[in-house]
PDB file of C-alpha atoms and ligand atoms in Angstrom:
ATOM      1  CA  UNK A  77      26.894  -9.744  35.744  1.00 47.00           C
ATOM      2  CA  UNK A  78      23.255 -10.001  34.563  1.00 54.00           C
ATOM      3  CA  UNK A  79      20.701 -12.251  36.290  1.00 77.00           C
ATOM      4  CA  UNK A  80      20.130 -15.657  34.717  1.00 94.00           C
ATOM      5  CA  UNK A  81      17.355 -15.895  32.159  1.00 97.00           C
ATOM      6  CA  UNK A  82      14.388 -18.240  32.453  1.00 98.00           C
ATOM      7  CA  UNK A  83      13.777 -21.320  30.354  1.00 98.00           C
ATOM      8  CA  UNK A  84      10.141 -21.798  29.317  1.00 98.00           C
ATOM      9  CA  UNK A  85       9.189 -24.843  27.265  1.00 98.00           C
ATOM     10  CA  UNK A  86       6.056 -25.596  25.236  1.00 98.00           C
ATOM     11  CA  UNK A  87       5.065 -29.249  25.158  1.00 98.00           C
ATOM     12  CA  UNK A  88       2.209 -31.350  23.862  1.00 98.00           C
ATOM     13  CA  UNK A  89       1.266 -33.996  21.332  1.00 97.00           C
ATOM     14  CA  UNK A  90       1.614 -33.373  17.575  1.00 96.00           C
ATOM     15  CA  UNK A  91      -1.152 -31.001  16.487  1.00 95.00           C
ATOM     16  CA  UNK A  92      -1.682 -29.493  19.958  1.00 97.00           C
ATOM     17  CA  UNK A  93      -0.839 -26.082  18.475  1.00 97.00           C
ATOM     18  CA  UNK A  94       2.508 -25.306  20.194  1.00 97.00           C
ATOM     19  CA  UNK A  95       4.395 -24.245  17.084  1.00 98.00           C
ATOM     20  CA  UNK A  96       1.584 -21.897  16.066  1.00 98.00           C
ATOM     21  CA  UNK A  97       1.783 -20.150  19.436  1.00 98.00           C
ATOM     22  CA  UNK A  98       5.616 -20.106  19.454  1.00 98.00           C
ATOM     23  CA  UNK A  99       5.514 -18.452  16.031  1.00 98.00           C
ATOM     24  CA  UNK A 100       2.948 -15.886  17.186  1.00 98.00           C
ATOM     25  CA  UNK A 101       4.936 -15.040  20.332  1.00 98.00           C
ATOM     26  CA  UNK A 102       8.134 -14.608  18.324  1.00 98.00           C
ATOM     27  CA  UNK A 103       6.559 -11.705  16.453  1.00 97.00           C
ATOM     28  CA  UNK A 104       4.818 -10.241  19.528  1.00 97.00           C
ATOM     29  CA  UNK A 105       6.408  -6.967  20.721  1.00 96.00           C
ATOM     30  CA  UNK A 106       6.360  -8.125  24.367  1.00 95.00           C
ATOM     31  CA  UNK A 107       8.697 -11.005  23.479  1.00 97.00           C
ATOM     32  CA  UNK A 108      11.196  -9.158  21.287  1.00 97.00           C
ATOM     33  CA  UNK A 109      14.126  -9.839  23.652  1.00 97.00           C
ATOM     34  CA  UNK A 110      13.357 -13.586  24.042  1.00 98.00           C
ATOM     35  CA  UNK A 111      15.311 -16.349  22.362  1.00 98.00           C
ATOM     36  CA  UNK A 112      12.974 -18.668  20.404  1.00 98.00           C
ATOM     37  CA  UNK A 113      14.170 -22.170  19.700  1.00 98.00           C
ATOM     38  CA  UNK A 114      12.918 -25.709  19.173  1.00 98.00           C
ATOM     39  CA  UNK A 115      13.768 -29.405  19.374  1.00 98.00           C
ATOM     40  CA  UNK A 116      14.613 -31.162  17.158  1.00 98.00           C
ATOM     41  CA  UNK A 117      17.043 -28.337  16.288  1.00 98.00           C
ATOM     42  CA  UNK A 118      18.288 -27.265  12.881  1.00 97.00           C
ATOM     43  CA  UNK A 119      21.809 -28.611  13.584  1.00 97.00           C
ATOM     44  CA  UNK A 120      23.234 -31.543  11.642  1.00 98.00           C
ATOM     45  CA  UNK A 121      22.254 -33.766  14.588  1.00 98.00           C
ATOM     46  CA  UNK A 122      18.703 -32.418  14.292  1.00 97.00           C
ATOM     47  CA  UNK A 123      18.800 -33.396  10.629  1.00 97.00           C
ATOM     48  CA  UNK A 124      19.833 -36.903  11.644  1.00 97.00           C
ATOM     49  CA  UNK A 125      16.884 -36.956  14.064  1.00 97.00           C
ATOM     50  CA  UNK A 126      14.606 -35.913  11.237  1.00 95.00           C
ATOM     51  CA  UNK A 127      15.922 -38.816   9.195  1.00 95.00           C
ATOM     52  CA  UNK A 128      15.211 -41.190  12.115  1.00 96.00           C
ATOM     53  CA  UNK A 129      11.630 -40.047  12.649  1.00 93.00           C
ATOM     54  CA  UNK A 130      10.787 -40.538   8.997  1.00 92.00           C
ATOM     55  CA  UNK A 131      12.165 -44.096   8.898  1.00 93.00           C
ATOM     56  CA  UNK A 132      11.991 -47.324  10.906  1.00 94.00           C
ATOM     57  CA  UNK A 133      15.168 -46.568  12.907  1.00 96.00           C
ATOM     58  CA  UNK A 134      15.725 -48.611  16.067  1.00 97.00           C
ATOM     59  CA  UNK A 135      13.926 -46.851  18.936  1.00 97.00           C
ATOM     60  CA  UNK A 136      16.942 -46.777  21.254  1.00 97.00           C
ATOM     61  CA  UNK A 137      19.139 -45.363  18.462  1.00 98.00           C
ATOM     62  CA  UNK A 138      16.431 -42.767  17.851  1.00 98.00           C
ATOM     63  CA  UNK A 139      16.367 -41.763  21.539  1.00 98.00           C
ATOM     64  CA  UNK A 140      20.157 -41.377  21.538  1.00 98.00           C
ATOM     65  CA  UNK A 141      19.993 -39.110  18.472  1.00 98.00           C
ATOM     66  CA  UNK A 142      17.319 -36.953  20.143  1.00 98.00           C
ATOM     67  CA  UNK A 143      19.481 -36.835  23.298  1.00 98.00           C
ATOM     68  CA  UNK A 144      22.598 -35.894  21.296  1.00 98.00           C
ATOM     69  CA  UNK A 145      20.623 -33.087  19.663  1.00 98.00           C
ATOM     70  CA  UNK A 146      19.554 -31.937  23.149  1.00 98.00           C
ATOM     71  CA  UNK A 147      23.181 -31.912  24.402  1.00 98.00           C
ATOM     72  CA  UNK A 148      24.273 -29.814  21.418  1.00 98.00           C
ATOM     73  CA  UNK A 149      21.273 -27.500  21.899  1.00 98.00           C
ATOM     74  CA  UNK A 150      22.194 -26.965  25.563  1.00 98.00           C
ATOM     75  CA  UNK A 151      25.853 -26.258  24.952  1.00 98.00           C
ATOM     76  CA  UNK A 152      25.455 -24.036  21.895  1.00 98.00           C
ATOM     77  CA  UNK A 153      22.291 -22.078  22.711  1.00 98.00           C
ATOM     78  CA  UNK A 154      20.438 -22.832  25.954  1.00 98.00           C
ATOM     79  CA  UNK A 155      23.274 -22.445  28.504  1.00 98.00           C
ATOM     80  CA  UNK A 156      24.939 -19.398  26.887  1.00 98.00           C
ATOM     81  CA  UNK A 157      21.588 -17.615  26.443  1.00 98.00           C
ATOM     82  CA  UNK A 158      20.516 -18.229  30.056  1.00 98.00           C
ATOM     83  CA  UNK A 159      23.925 -17.158  31.340  1.00 97.00           C
ATOM     84  CA  UNK A 160      23.722 -13.910  29.419  1.00 97.00           C
ATOM     85  CA  UNK A 161      20.338 -13.193  31.049  1.00 97.00           C
ATOM     86  CA  UNK A 162      18.106 -13.986  28.054  1.00 98.00           C
ATOM     87  CA  UNK A 163      14.722 -15.652  28.546  1.00 98.00           C
ATOM     88  CA  UNK A 164      14.070 -18.603  26.245  1.00 98.00           C
ATOM     89  CA  UNK A 165      10.930 -20.171  24.770  1.00 98.00           C
ATOM     90  CA  UNK A 166      11.594 -23.638  23.364  1.00 98.00           C
ATOM     91  CA  UNK A 167       9.014 -25.444  21.214  1.00 98.00           C
ATOM     92  CA  UNK A 168       9.614 -28.961  22.616  1.00 98.00           C
ATOM     93  CA  UNK A 169      12.461 -29.861  24.985  1.00 98.00           C
ATOM     94  CA  UNK A 170      13.336 -32.759  27.301  1.00 98.00           C
ATOM     95  CA  UNK A 171       9.739 -33.649  28.238  1.00 98.00           C
ATOM     96  CA  UNK A 172       9.128 -34.582  24.576  1.00 98.00           C
ATOM     97  CA  UNK A 173      11.694 -37.329  25.038  1.00 98.00           C
ATOM     98  CA  UNK A 174      10.176 -38.530  28.319  1.00 98.00           C
ATOM     99  CA  UNK A 175       6.681 -38.610  26.799  1.00 98.00           C
ATOM    100  CA  UNK A 176       7.404 -39.894  23.260  1.00 98.00           C
ATOM    101  CA  UNK A 177      10.342 -42.224  23.861  1.00 98.00           C
ATOM    102  CA  UNK A 178       8.530 -43.283  27.044  1.00 98.00           C
ATOM    103  CA  UNK A 179       6.073 -44.751  24.502  1.00 97.00           C
ATOM    104  CA  UNK A 180       8.391 -46.019  21.754  1.00 97.00           C
ATOM    105  CA  UNK A 181      10.534 -47.861  24.331  1.00 97.00           C
ATOM    106  CA  UNK A 182       7.663 -49.558  26.137  1.00 95.00           C
ATOM    107  CA  UNK A 183       8.369 -53.260  26.125  1.00 91.00           C
ATOM    108  CA  UNK A 184      12.112 -52.571  26.219  1.00 94.00           C
ATOM    109  CA  UNK A 185      12.247 -51.211  29.798  1.00 95.00           C
ATOM    110  CA  UNK A 186       9.923 -51.694  32.783  1.00 95.00           C
ATOM    111  CA  UNK A 187       9.370 -47.944  33.207  1.00 96.00           C
ATOM    112  CA  UNK A 188      10.532 -46.377  29.929  1.00 98.00           C
ATOM    113  CA  UNK A 189       9.485 -42.827  30.883  1.00 98.00           C
ATOM    114  CA  UNK A 190      11.475 -43.071  34.126  1.00 97.00           C
ATOM    115  CA  UNK A 191      14.443 -44.638  32.305  1.00 98.00           C
ATOM    116  CA  UNK A 192      14.567 -41.872  29.700  1.00 98.00           C
ATOM    117  CA  UNK A 193      14.229 -39.195  32.382  1.00 97.00           C
ATOM    118  CA  UNK A 194      17.021 -40.776  34.435  1.00 97.00           C
ATOM    119  CA  UNK A 195      19.406 -40.798  31.466  1.00 97.00           C
ATOM    120  CA  UNK A 196      19.114 -36.983  31.289  1.00 98.00           C
ATOM    121  CA  UNK A 197      20.154 -36.476  34.924  1.00 97.00           C
ATOM    122  CA  UNK A 198      23.416 -34.656  35.583  1.00 97.00           C
ATOM    123  CA  UNK A 199      23.710 -32.883  32.227  1.00 98.00           C
ATOM    124  CA  UNK A 200      20.356 -31.476  31.133  1.00 98.00           C
ATOM    125  CA  UNK A 201      19.115 -28.035  32.221  1.00 98.00           C
ATOM    126  CA  UNK A 202      15.631 -28.337  33.717  1.00 97.00           C
ATOM    127  CA  UNK A 203      13.049 -25.847  32.421  1.00 98.00           C
ATOM    128  CA  UNK A 204      11.840 -23.204  34.872  1.00 98.00           C
ATOM    129  CA  UNK A 205       8.337 -23.565  33.469  1.00 98.00           C
ATOM    130  CA  UNK A 206       6.693 -26.051  31.087  1.00 98.00           C
ATOM    131  CA  UNK A 207       3.380 -25.172  29.470  1.00 98.00           C
ATOM    132  CA  UNK A 208       1.611 -28.382  28.465  1.00 98.00           C
ATOM    133  CA  UNK A 209      -0.823 -27.964  25.545  1.00 98.00           C
ATOM    134  CA  UNK A 210      -3.382 -30.621  26.405  1.00 98.00           C
ATOM    135  CA  UNK A 211      -5.790 -31.690  23.687  1.00 98.00           C
ATOM    136  CA  UNK A 212      -7.503 -34.931  22.775  1.00 96.00           C
ATOM    137  CA  UNK A 213      -5.602 -36.920  20.123  1.00 96.00           C
ATOM    138  CA  UNK A 214      -8.606 -37.044  17.747  1.00 95.00           C
ATOM    139  CA  UNK A 215      -8.652 -33.238  17.519  1.00 95.00           C
ATOM    140  CA  UNK A 216      -4.850 -33.087  17.230  1.00 95.00           C
ATOM    141  CA  UNK A 217      -4.652 -35.667  14.430  1.00 93.00           C
ATOM    142  CA  UNK A 218      -7.499 -33.973  12.554  1.00 92.00           C
ATOM    143  CA  UNK A 219      -5.555 -30.689  12.755  1.00 91.00           C
ATOM    144  CA  UNK A 220      -2.438 -32.385  11.337  1.00 87.00           C
ATOM    145  CA  UNK A 221      -4.436 -34.066   8.568  1.00 81.00           C
ATOM    146  CA  UNK A 222      -3.351 -31.867   5.746  1.00 65.00           C
ATOM    147  CA  UNK A 223       0.246 -31.219   6.638  1.00 69.00           C
ATOM    148  CA  UNK A 224       2.930 -32.691   4.448  1.00 58.00           C
ATOM    149  CA  UNK A 225       5.726 -33.507   6.925  1.00 64.00           C
ATOM    150  CA  UNK A 226       3.763 -36.115   8.900  1.00 69.00           C
ATOM    151  CA  UNK A 227       5.879 -38.208  11.273  1.00 76.00           C
ATOM    152  CA  UNK A 228       5.268 -41.810  12.222  1.00 81.00           C
ATOM    153  CA  UNK A 229       4.080 -40.555  15.632  1.00 89.00           C
ATOM    154  CA  UNK A 230       0.911 -38.843  14.365  1.00 85.00           C
ATOM    155  CA  UNK A 231      -1.454 -41.757  15.139  1.00 89.00           C
ATOM    156  CA  UNK A 232      -4.340 -41.587  17.619  1.00 93.00           C
ATOM    157  CA  UNK A 233      -3.378 -44.710  19.603  1.00 94.00           C
ATOM    158  CA  UNK A 234       0.240 -43.686  19.980  1.00 95.00           C
ATOM    159  CA  UNK A 235      -0.583 -40.072  20.839  1.00 96.00           C
ATOM    160  CA  UNK A 236      -3.064 -41.257  23.482  1.00 97.00           C
ATOM    161  CA  UNK A 237      -0.131 -42.903  25.299  1.00 98.00           C
ATOM    162  CA  UNK A 238       2.088 -39.843  24.794  1.00 98.00           C
ATOM    163  CA  UNK A 239      -0.647 -37.640  26.269  1.00 98.00           C
ATOM    164  CA  UNK A 240      -0.893 -39.925  29.331  1.00 98.00           C
ATOM    165  CA  UNK A 241       2.882 -39.688  29.767  1.00 98.00           C
ATOM    166  CA  UNK A 242       2.724 -35.883  29.615  1.00 98.00           C
ATOM    167  CA  UNK A 243      -0.050 -35.839  32.223  1.00 98.00           C
ATOM    168  CA  UNK A 244       2.029 -38.107  34.467  1.00 97.00           C
ATOM    169  CA  UNK A 245       4.998 -35.732  34.127  1.00 98.00           C
ATOM    170  CA  UNK A 246       2.784 -32.743  34.938  1.00 98.00           C
ATOM    171  CA  UNK A 247       1.471 -34.498  38.039  1.00 97.00           C
ATOM    172  CA  UNK A 248       4.940 -35.503  39.210  1.00 95.00           C
ATOM    173  CA  UNK A 249       6.412 -32.007  38.633  1.00 93.00           C
ATOM    174  CA  UNK A 250       3.342 -29.913  39.369  1.00 91.00           C
ATOM    175  CA  UNK A 251       5.459 -26.990  40.656  1.00 94.00           C
ATOM    176  CA  UNK A 252       6.999 -26.390  37.195  1.00 97.00           C
ATOM    177  CA  UNK A 253       4.152 -27.519  34.869  1.00 97.00           C
ATOM    178  CA  UNK A 254       1.051 -25.605  33.823  1.00 98.00           C
ATOM    179  CA  UNK A 255      -1.537 -27.470  31.760  1.00 98.00           C
ATOM    180  CA  UNK A 256      -3.683 -25.520  29.307  1.00 98.00           C
ATOM    181  CA  UNK A 257      -6.724 -26.751  27.453  1.00 98.00           C
ATOM    182  CA  UNK A 258      -5.376 -26.390  23.903  1.00 98.00           C
ATOM    183  CA  UNK A 259      -8.687 -27.361  22.302  1.00 97.00           C
ATOM    184  CA  UNK A 260      -9.620 -23.678  22.162  1.00 97.00           C
ATOM    185  CA  UNK A 261      -9.047 -21.222  19.290  1.00 97.00           C
ATOM    186  CA  UNK A 262      -5.536 -20.071  18.391  1.00 97.00           C
ATOM    187  CA  UNK A 263      -6.334 -16.581  19.697  1.00 98.00           C
ATOM    188  CA  UNK A 264      -7.535 -17.952  23.048  1.00 98.00           C
ATOM    189  CA  UNK A 265      -4.493 -20.232  23.363  1.00 98.00           C
ATOM    190  CA  UNK A 266      -2.186 -17.327  22.572  1.00 98.00           C
ATOM    191  CA  UNK A 267      -3.842 -15.040  25.129  1.00 98.00           C
ATOM    192  CA  UNK A 268      -3.635 -17.730  27.829  1.00 98.00           C
ATOM    193  CA  UNK A 269       0.036 -18.451  27.157  1.00 98.00           C
ATOM    194  CA  UNK A 270       0.915 -14.745  27.237  1.00 98.00           C
ATOM    195  CA  UNK A 271      -0.906 -14.409  30.588  1.00 98.00           C
ATOM    196  CA  UNK A 272       0.899 -17.431  32.030  1.00 98.00           C
ATOM    197  CA  UNK A 273       4.348 -16.244  30.942  1.00 98.00           C
ATOM    198  CA  UNK A 274       3.727 -12.667  32.081  1.00 97.00           C
ATOM    199  CA  UNK A 275       2.640 -13.756  35.545  1.00 97.00           C
ATOM    200  CA  UNK A 276       5.498 -16.255  35.787  1.00 97.00           C
ATOM    201  CA  UNK A 277       8.143 -13.642  34.994  1.00 95.00           C
TER     202      UNK A 277
HETATM  203  N1  ADP B  71      -6.198 -23.786  18.324  1.00 88.71           N
HETATM  204  C1  ADP B  71      -6.227 -24.298  17.088  1.00 88.71           C
HETATM  205  N2  ADP B  71      -7.405 -24.569  16.483  1.00 88.71           N
HETATM  206  C2  ADP B  71      -7.440 -25.107  15.231  1.00 88.71           C
HETATM  207  N3  ADP B  71      -6.341 -25.415  14.491  1.00 88.71           N
HETATM  208  C3  ADP B  71      -5.147 -25.175  15.055  1.00 88.71           C
HETATM  209  C4  ADP B  71      -5.016 -24.606  16.372  1.00 88.71           C
HETATM  210  N4  ADP B  71      -3.709 -24.480  16.666  1.00 88.71           N
HETATM  211  C5  ADP B  71      -3.033 -24.945  15.590  1.00 88.71           C
HETATM  212  N5  ADP B  71      -3.880 -25.347  14.613  1.00 88.71           N
HETATM  213  C6  ADP B  71      -3.528 -25.935  13.307  1.00 88.71           C
HETATM  214  O1  ADP B  71      -3.174 -27.277  13.563  1.00 88.71           O
HETATM  215  C7  ADP B  71      -2.023 -27.652  12.813  1.00 88.71           C
HETATM  216  C8  ADP B  71      -0.906 -28.086  13.794  1.00 88.71           C
HETATM  217  O2  ADP B  71      -0.545 -26.953  14.573  1.00 88.71           O
HETATM  218  P1  ADP B  71       0.937 -26.773  15.131  1.00 88.71           P
HETATM  219  O3  ADP B  71       0.997 -25.459  15.810  1.00 88.71           O
HETATM  220  O4  ADP B  71       1.941 -27.050  14.046  1.00 88.71           O
HETATM  221  O5  ADP B  71       0.970 -27.943  16.211  1.00 88.71           O
HETATM  222  P2  ADP B  71       2.193 -28.631  16.948  1.00 88.71           P
HETATM  223  O6  ADP B  71       3.376 -27.706  16.845  1.00 88.71           O
HETATM  224  O7  ADP B  71       1.740 -28.762  18.366  1.00 88.71           O
HETATM  225  O8  ADP B  71       2.379 -29.954  16.275  1.00 88.71           O
HETATM  226  C9  ADP B  71      -1.660 -26.436  11.967  1.00 88.71           C
HETATM  227  O9  ADP B  71      -2.234 -26.620  10.695  1.00 88.71           O
HETATM  228  C10 ADP B  71      -2.303 -25.282  12.694  1.00 88.71           C
HETATM  229  O10 ADP B  71      -2.655 -24.243  11.814  1.00 88.71           O
HETATM  230  C1  TYD B  72      12.056 -33.336  20.665  1.00 88.71           C
HETATM  231  C2  TYD B  72      11.381 -34.650  20.414  1.00 88.71           C
HETATM  232  C3  TYD B  72      10.410 -34.778  19.434  1.00 88.71           C
HETATM  233  N1  TYD B  72       9.831 -35.979  19.223  1.00 88.71           N
HETATM  234  C4  TYD B  72       8.816 -36.135  18.156  1.00 88.71           C
HETATM  235  C5  TYD B  72       7.617 -35.248  18.265  1.00 88.71           C
HETATM  236  C6  TYD B  72       7.224 -34.997  16.821  1.00 88.71           C
HETATM  237  O1  TYD B  72       6.375 -36.049  16.382  1.00 88.71           O
HETATM  238  C7  TYD B  72       8.546 -35.098  16.099  1.00 88.71           C
HETATM  239  C8  TYD B  72       9.152 -33.734  15.834  1.00 88.71           C
HETATM  240  O2  TYD B  72       8.671 -33.340  14.673  1.00 88.71           O
HETATM  241  P1  TYD B  72       8.167 -31.850  14.491  1.00 88.71           P
HETATM  242  O3  TYD B  72       7.961 -31.707  13.042  1.00 88.71           O
HETATM  243  O4  TYD B  72       9.061 -30.926  15.170  1.00 88.71           O
HETATM  244  O5  TYD B  72       6.749 -31.954  15.229  1.00 88.71           O
HETATM  245  P2  TYD B  72       5.885 -30.828  15.960  1.00 88.71           P
HETATM  246  O6  TYD B  72       5.591 -29.770  14.935  1.00 88.71           O
HETATM  247  O7  TYD B  72       4.646 -31.563  16.433  1.00 88.71           O
HETATM  248  O8  TYD B  72       6.691 -30.317  17.117  1.00 88.71           O
HETATM  249  O9  TYD B  72       9.449 -35.804  16.942  1.00 88.71           O
HETATM  250  C9  TYD B  72      10.190 -37.100  19.942  1.00 88.71           C
HETATM  251  O10 TYD B  72       9.672 -38.202  19.713  1.00 88.71           O
HETATM  252  N2  TYD B  72      11.134 -36.974  20.912  1.00 88.71           N
HETATM  253  C10 TYD B  72      11.751 -35.799  21.181  1.00 88.71           C
HETATM  254  O11 TYD B  72      12.617 -35.733  22.072  1.00 88.71           O
END
């Protein structure tokens, strides 16, 4: 039986440049045997999530859709790929929920980030490594300026809170988080991420 694969996740606020790097890695020869995936997924539940984030859906309902998409992602792709020894890079994963829904649900729970994290316990698969693309929200929003599929989350004030949540997560799980300064060029970000993943594996 082959050894278990590793789960590496890319996280950060909208416009931090994760998807650009995921796309570059997926065509890099050193990553040809990796599984590349993302959340929200392309499943029908992911489509429902997409509907939620482009409307004024109740925030708890929205969290539960994201979580349902995560459960489907784990059972259909993440667990089988890891068990067959494949390494995975996922553009967003559970920490997106802790950071974003930790913001949307503020006012509804005393510690929304902690509440959302707790509701994943017992069924999620924790990443082996999370690379946090840290960038200031002004830069991130400016980068997103021209893109057509803007979500309701791409606002400086909101993303400032999401960034704080990510930094809290990184501090609380420092053994599995690496923070990069994603304000650099795409080439520099790519080189740094390749270095991090190569030394991790
Ligand atoms: N390091 C960078 N410097 C300048 N622009 C960038 C950089 N990384 C990504 N971009 C641009 O910013 C926008 C958002 O990037 P994207 O990778 O989709 O971010 P994310 O997936 O984190 O939301 C895209 O138009 C992309 O071309
Ligand atoms: C996975 C996930 C994403 N999100 C947010 C982050 C994004 O604003 C949006 C996903 O849209 P997407 O177009 O995938 O954004 P990006 O290119 O920045 O990754 O949903 C959550 O709020 N919770 C989650 O659990």
